[in-house]
PDB file of C-alpha atoms and ligand atoms in Angstrom:
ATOM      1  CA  UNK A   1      -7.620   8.540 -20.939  1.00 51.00           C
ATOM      2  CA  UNK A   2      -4.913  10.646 -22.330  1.00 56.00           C
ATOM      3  CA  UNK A   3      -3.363  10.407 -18.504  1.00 80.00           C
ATOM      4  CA  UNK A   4      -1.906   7.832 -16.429  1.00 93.00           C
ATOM      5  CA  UNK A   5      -3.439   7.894 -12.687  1.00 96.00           C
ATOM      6  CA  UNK A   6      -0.181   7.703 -10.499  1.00 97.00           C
ATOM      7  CA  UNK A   7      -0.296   5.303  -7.847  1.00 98.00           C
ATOM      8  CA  UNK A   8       1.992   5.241  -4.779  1.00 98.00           C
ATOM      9  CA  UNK A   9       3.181   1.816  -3.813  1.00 98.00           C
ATOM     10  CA  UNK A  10       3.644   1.566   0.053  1.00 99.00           C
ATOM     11  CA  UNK A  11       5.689  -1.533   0.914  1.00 99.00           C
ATOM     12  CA  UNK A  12       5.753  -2.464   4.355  1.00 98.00           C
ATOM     13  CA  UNK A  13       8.738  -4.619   4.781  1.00 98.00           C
ATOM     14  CA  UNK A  14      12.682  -3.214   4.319  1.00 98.00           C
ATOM     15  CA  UNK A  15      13.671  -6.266   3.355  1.00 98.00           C
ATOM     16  CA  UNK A  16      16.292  -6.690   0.380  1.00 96.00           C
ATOM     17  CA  UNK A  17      14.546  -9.606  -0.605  1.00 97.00           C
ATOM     18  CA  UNK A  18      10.948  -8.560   0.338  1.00 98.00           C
ATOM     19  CA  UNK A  19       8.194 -10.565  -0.800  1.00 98.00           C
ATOM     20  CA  UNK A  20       5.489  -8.014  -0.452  1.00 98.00           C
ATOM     21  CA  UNK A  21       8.531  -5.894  -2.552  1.00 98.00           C
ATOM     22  CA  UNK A  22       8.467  -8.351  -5.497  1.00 98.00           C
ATOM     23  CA  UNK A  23       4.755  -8.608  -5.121  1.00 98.00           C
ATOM     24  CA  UNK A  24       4.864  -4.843  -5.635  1.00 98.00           C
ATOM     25  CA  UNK A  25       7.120  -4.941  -8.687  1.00 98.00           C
ATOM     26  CA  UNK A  26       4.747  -7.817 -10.009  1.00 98.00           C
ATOM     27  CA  UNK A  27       1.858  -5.379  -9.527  1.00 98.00           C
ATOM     28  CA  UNK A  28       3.691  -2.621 -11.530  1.00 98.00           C
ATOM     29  CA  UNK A  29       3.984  -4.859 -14.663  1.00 97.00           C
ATOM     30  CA  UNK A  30       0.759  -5.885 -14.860  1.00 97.00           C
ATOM     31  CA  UNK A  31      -0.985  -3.056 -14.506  1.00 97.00           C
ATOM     32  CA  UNK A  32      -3.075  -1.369 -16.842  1.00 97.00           C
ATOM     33  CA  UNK A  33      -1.796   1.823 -19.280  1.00 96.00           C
ATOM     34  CA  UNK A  34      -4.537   4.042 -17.019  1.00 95.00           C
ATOM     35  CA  UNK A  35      -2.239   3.201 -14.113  1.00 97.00           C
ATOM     36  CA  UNK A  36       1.063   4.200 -13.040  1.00 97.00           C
ATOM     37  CA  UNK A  37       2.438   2.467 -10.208  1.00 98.00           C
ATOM     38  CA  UNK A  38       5.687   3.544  -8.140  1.00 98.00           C
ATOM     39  CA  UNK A  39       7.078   2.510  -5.225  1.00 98.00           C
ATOM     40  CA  UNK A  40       7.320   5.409  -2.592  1.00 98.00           C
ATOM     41  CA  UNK A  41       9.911   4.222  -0.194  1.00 98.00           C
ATOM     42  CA  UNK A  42       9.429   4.476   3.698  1.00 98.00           C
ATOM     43  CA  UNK A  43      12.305   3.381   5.191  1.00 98.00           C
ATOM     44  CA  UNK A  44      14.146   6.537   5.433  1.00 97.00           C
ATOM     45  CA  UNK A  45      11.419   8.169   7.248  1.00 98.00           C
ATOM     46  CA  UNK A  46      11.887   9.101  11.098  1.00 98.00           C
ATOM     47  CA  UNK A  47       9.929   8.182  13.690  1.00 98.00           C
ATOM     48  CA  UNK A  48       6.650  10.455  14.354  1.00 98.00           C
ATOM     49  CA  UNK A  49       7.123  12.651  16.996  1.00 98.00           C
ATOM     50  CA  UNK A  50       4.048  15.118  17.746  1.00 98.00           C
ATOM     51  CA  UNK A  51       6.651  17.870  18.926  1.00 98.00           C
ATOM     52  CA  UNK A  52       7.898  18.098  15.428  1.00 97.00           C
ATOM     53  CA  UNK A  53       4.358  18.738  13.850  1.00 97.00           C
ATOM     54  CA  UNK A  54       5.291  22.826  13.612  1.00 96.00           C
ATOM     55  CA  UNK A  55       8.460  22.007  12.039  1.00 97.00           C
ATOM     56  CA  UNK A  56       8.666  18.452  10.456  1.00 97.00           C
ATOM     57  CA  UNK A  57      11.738  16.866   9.533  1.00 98.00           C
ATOM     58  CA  UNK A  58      12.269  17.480   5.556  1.00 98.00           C
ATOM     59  CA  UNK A  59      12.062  13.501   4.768  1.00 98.00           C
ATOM     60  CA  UNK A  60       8.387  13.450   6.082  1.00 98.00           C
ATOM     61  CA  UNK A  61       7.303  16.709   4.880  1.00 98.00           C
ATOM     62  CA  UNK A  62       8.881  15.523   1.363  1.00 98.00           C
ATOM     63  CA  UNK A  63       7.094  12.161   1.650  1.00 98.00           C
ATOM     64  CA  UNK A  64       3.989  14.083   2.394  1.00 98.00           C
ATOM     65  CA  UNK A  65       4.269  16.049  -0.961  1.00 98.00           C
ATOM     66  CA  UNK A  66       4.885  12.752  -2.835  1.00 98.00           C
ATOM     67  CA  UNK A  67       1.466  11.502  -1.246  1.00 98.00           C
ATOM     68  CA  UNK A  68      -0.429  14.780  -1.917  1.00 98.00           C
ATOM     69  CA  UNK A  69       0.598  14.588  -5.677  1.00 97.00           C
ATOM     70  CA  UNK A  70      -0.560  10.613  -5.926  1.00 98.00           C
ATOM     71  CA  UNK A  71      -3.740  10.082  -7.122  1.00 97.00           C
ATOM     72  CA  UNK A  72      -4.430   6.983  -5.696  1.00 98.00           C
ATOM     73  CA  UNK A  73      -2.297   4.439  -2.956  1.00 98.00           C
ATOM     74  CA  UNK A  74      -1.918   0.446  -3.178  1.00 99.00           C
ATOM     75  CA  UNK A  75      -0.737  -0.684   0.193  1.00 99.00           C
ATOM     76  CA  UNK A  76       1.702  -4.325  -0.021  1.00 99.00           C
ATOM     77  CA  UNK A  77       2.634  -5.261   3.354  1.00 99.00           C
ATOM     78  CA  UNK A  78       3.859  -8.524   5.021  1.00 98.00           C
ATOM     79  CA  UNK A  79       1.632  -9.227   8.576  1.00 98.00           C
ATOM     80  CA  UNK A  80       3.851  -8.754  11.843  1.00 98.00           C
ATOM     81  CA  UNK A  81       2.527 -10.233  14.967  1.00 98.00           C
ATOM     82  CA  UNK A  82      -1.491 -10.551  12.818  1.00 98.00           C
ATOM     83  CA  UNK A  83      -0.908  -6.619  12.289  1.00 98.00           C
ATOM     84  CA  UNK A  84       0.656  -3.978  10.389  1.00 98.00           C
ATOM     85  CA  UNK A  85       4.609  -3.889  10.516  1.00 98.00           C
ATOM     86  CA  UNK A  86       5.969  -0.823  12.573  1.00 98.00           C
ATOM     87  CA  UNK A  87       7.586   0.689   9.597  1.00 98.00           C
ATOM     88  CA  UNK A  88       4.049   0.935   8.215  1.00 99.00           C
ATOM     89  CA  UNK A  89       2.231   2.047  10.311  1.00 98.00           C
ATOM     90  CA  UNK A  90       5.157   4.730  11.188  1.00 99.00           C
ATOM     91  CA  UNK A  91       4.504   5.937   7.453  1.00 99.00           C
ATOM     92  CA  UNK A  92       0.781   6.025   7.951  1.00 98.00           C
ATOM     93  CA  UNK A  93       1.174   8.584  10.811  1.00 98.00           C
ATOM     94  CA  UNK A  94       3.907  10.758   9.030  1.00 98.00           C
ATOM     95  CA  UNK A  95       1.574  11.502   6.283  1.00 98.00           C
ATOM     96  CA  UNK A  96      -1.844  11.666   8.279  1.00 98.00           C
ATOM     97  CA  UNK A  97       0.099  14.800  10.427  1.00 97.00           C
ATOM     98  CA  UNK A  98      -0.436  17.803  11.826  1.00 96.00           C
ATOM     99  CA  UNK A  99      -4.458  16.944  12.747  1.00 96.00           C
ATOM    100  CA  UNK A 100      -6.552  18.388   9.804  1.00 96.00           C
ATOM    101  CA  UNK A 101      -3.311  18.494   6.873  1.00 97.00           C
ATOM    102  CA  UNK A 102      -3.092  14.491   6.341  1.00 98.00           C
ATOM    103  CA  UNK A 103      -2.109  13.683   2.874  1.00 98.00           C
ATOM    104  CA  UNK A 104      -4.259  10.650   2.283  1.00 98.00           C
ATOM    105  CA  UNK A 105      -7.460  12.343   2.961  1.00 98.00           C
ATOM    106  CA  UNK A 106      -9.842  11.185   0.088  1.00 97.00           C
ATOM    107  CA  UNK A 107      -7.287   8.796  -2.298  1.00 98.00           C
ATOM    108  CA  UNK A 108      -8.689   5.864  -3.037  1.00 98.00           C
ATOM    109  CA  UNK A 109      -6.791   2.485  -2.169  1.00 98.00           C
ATOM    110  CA  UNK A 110      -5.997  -0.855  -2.069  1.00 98.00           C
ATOM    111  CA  UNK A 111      -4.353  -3.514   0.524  1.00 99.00           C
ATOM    112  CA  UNK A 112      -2.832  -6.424  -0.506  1.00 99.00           C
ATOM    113  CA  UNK A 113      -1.118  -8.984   2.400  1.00 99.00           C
ATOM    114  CA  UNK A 114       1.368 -11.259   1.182  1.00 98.00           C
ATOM    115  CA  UNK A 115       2.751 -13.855   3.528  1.00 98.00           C
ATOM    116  CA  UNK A 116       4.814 -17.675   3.489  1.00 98.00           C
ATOM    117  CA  UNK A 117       2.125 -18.438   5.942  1.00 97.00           C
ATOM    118  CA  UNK A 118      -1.141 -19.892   5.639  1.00 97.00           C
ATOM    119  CA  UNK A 119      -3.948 -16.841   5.991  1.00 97.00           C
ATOM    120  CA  UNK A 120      -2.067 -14.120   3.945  1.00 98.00           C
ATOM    121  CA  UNK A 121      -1.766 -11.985   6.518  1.00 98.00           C
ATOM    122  CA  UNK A 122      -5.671 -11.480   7.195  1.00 98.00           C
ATOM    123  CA  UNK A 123      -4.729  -9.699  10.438  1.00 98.00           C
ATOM    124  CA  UNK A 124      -2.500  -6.710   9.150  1.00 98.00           C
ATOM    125  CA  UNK A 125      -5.011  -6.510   6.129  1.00 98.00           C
ATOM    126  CA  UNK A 126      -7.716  -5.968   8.083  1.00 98.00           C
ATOM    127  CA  UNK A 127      -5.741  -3.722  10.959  1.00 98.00           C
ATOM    128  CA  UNK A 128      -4.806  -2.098   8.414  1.00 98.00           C
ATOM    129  CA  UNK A 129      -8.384  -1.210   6.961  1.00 98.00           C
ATOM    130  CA  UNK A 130      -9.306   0.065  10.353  1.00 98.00           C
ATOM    131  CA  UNK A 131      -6.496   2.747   9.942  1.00 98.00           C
ATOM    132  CA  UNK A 132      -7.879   3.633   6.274  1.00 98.00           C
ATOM    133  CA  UNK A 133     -11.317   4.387   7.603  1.00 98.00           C
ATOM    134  CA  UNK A 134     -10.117   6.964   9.888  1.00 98.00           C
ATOM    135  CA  UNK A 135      -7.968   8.408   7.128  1.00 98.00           C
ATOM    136  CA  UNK A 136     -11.395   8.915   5.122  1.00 98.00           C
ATOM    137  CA  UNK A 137      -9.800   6.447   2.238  1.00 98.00           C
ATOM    138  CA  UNK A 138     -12.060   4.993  -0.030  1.00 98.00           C
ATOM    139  CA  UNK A 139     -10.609   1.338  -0.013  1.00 98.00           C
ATOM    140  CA  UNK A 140     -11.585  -1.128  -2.430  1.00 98.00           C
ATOM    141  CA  UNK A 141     -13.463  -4.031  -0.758  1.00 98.00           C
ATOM    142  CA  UNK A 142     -13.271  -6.891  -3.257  1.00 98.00           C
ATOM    143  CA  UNK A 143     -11.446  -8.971  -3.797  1.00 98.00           C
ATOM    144  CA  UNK A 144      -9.699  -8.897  -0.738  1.00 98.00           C
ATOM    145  CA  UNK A 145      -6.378 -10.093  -1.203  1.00 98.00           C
ATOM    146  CA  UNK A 146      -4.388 -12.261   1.528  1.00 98.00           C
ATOM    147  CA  UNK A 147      -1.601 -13.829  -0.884  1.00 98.00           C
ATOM    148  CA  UNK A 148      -0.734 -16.560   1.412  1.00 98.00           C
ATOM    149  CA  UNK A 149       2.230 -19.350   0.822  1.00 97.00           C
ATOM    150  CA  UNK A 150       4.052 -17.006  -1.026  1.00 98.00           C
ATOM    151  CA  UNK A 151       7.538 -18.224   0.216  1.00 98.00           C
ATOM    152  CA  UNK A 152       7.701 -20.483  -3.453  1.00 97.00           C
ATOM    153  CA  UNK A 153       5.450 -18.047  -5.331  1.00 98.00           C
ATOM    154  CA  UNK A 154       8.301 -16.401  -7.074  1.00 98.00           C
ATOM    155  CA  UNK A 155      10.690 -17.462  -9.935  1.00 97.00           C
ATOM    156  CA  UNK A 156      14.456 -15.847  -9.525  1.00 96.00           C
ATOM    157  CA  UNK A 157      13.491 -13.199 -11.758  1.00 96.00           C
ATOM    158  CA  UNK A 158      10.364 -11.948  -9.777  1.00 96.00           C
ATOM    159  CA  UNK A 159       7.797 -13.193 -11.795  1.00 97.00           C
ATOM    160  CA  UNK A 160       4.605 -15.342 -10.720  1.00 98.00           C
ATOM    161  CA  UNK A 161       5.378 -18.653 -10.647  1.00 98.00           C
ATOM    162  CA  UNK A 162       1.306 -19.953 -10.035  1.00 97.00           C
ATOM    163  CA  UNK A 163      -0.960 -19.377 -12.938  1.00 97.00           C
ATOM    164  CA  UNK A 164      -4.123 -19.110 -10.325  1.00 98.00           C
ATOM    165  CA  UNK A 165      -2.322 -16.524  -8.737  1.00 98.00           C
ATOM    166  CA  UNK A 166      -0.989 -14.784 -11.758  1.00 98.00           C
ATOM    167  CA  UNK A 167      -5.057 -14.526 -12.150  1.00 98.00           C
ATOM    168  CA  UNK A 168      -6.072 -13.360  -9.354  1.00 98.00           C
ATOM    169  CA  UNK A 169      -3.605 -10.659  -9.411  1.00 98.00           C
ATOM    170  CA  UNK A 170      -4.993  -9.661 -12.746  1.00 98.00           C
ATOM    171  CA  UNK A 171      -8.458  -9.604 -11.670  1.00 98.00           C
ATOM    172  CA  UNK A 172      -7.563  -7.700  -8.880  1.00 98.00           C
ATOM    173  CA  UNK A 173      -5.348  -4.656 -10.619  1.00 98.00           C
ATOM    174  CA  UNK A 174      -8.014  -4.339 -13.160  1.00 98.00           C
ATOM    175  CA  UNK A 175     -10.733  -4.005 -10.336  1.00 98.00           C
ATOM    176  CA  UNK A 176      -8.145  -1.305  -8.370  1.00 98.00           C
ATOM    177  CA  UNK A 177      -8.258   0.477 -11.875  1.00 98.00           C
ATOM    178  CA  UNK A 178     -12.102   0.599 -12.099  1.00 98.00           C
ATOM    179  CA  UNK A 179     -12.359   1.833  -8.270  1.00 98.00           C
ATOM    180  CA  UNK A 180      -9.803   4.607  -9.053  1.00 98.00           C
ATOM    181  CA  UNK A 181     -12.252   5.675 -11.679  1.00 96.00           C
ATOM    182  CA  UNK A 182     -15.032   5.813  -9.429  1.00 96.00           C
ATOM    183  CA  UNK A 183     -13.743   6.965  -6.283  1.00 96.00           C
ATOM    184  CA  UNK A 184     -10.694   9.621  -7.471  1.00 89.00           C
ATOM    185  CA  UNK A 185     -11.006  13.395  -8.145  1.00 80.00           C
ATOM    186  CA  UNK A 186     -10.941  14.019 -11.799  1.00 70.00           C
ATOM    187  CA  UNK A 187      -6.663  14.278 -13.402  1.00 57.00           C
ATOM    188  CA  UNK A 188      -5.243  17.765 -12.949  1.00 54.00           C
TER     189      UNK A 188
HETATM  190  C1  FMN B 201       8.598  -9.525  13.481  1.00 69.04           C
HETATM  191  C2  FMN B 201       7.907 -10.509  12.577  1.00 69.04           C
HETATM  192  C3  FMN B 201       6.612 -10.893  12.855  1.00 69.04           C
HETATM  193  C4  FMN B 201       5.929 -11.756  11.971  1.00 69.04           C
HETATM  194  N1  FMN B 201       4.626 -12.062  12.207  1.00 69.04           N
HETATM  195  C5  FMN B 201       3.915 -12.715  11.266  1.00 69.04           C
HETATM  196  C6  FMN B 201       2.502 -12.856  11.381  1.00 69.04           C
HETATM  197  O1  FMN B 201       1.868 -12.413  12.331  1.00 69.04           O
HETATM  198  N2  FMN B 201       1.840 -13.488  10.388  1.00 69.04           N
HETATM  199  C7  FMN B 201       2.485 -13.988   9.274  1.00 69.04           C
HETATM  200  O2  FMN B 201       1.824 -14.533   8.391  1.00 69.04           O
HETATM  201  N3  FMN B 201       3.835 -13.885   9.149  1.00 69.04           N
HETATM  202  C8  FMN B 201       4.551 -13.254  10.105  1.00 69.04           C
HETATM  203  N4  FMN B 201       5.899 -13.088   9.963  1.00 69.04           N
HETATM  204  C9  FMN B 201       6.586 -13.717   8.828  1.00 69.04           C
HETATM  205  C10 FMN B 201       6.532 -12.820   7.600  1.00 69.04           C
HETATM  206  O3  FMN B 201       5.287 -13.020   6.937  1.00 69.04           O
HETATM  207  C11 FMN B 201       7.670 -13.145   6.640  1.00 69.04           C
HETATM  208  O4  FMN B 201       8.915 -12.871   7.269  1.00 69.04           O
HETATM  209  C12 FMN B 201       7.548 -12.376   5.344  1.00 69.04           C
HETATM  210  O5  FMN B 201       8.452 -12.884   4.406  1.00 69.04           O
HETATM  211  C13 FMN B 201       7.757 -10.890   5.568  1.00 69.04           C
HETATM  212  O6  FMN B 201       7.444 -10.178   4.384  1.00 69.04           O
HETATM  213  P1  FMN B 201       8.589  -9.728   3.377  1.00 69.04           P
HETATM  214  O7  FMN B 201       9.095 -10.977   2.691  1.00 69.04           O
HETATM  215  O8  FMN B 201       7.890  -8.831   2.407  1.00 69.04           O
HETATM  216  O9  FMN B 201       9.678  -9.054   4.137  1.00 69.04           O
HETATM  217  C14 FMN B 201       6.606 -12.260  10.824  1.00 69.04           C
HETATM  218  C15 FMN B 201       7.929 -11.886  10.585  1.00 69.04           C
HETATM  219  C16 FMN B 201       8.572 -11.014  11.437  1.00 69.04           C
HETATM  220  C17 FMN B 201       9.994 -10.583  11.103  1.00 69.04           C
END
């Protein structure tokens, strides 16, 4: 196809030396020509307030816009407490706002989990999910990805230091890329 789908990034951890971040950037460089990824950043956003939904503050409303013009969204996010961090789920609400305007309505995603623990955060991945089906997101169901140990998986340079992994993430890019082409609305 003569154009690339865009795909907003949503990190949820702030974190200079984020995990889920270079998992993100990983992502980016393996991805297929069809696919442009980007990181839209969340951490300047304020918190929701309901009051504000006739006059939103102009980093949410200009988030929104960013989201409206994506044609798809690939969610990276660490697990806080087995769910989604606050910062996350803050974003999730700024966009989804005023009832009946959200700007995730239809694009098809993807969650990823990455964690130094053992399950790869399974809990925020799948709290997460529960969110997405409300938003009336098409999410792609397999392969699920938990990335767990990931506190060694990275070389200093960001790039994938286990060959099984470096697979998976393959497989699992190229199957986001077939899903888009299902699920999206044809390129403007
Ligand atoms: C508030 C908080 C809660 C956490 N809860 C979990 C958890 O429930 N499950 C888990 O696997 N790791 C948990 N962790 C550890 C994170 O997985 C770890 O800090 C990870 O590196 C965060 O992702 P990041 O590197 O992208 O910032 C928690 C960390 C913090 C700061």
């Amino acid at each position: 196809m003569a154009t690339s789908r865009r795909v907003a990034v949503v990190v949820g951890s702030l974190r200079k030396d984020s995990l889920n971040r270079k998992m993100a950037a990983a992502l980016a460089a393996i991805a297929p020509p069809s696919l442009s990824l980007e990181i839209f950043e969340i951490g300047q956003l304020p918190l929701y307030d309901q009051d504000d939904d006739a006059n939103p503050p102009e980093a949410s409303v200009a988030f929104k816009e960013k989201i409206a013009g994506a044609d798809a969204v690939l969610f990276v996010t660490p697990e806080y407490n087995r769910s989604v961090p606050g910062v996350l789920k803050n974003a999730i609400d700024v966009g989804s706002r005023p009832y009946g305007k959200s700007a995730w309505k239809g694009k098809p995603a993807a969650v990823m989990t990455v964690s130094p623990g053992a399950i790869g955060g399974f809990g925020a991945n799948h709290h997460l999910r529960q969110s997405l089906v409300f938003l009336d997101m098409p999410v792609l169901q397999q392969p699920e990805a938990y990335i767990g140990g990931a506190g060694d998986l990275f070389d200093e340079s960001g790039g994938v230091k286990k060959p099984d992994t470096q697979k998976f993430l393959d497989t699992f890019i190229a199957a986001f890329a077939q899903w888009i082409e299902r699920t999206a609305k044809a390129p403007a």
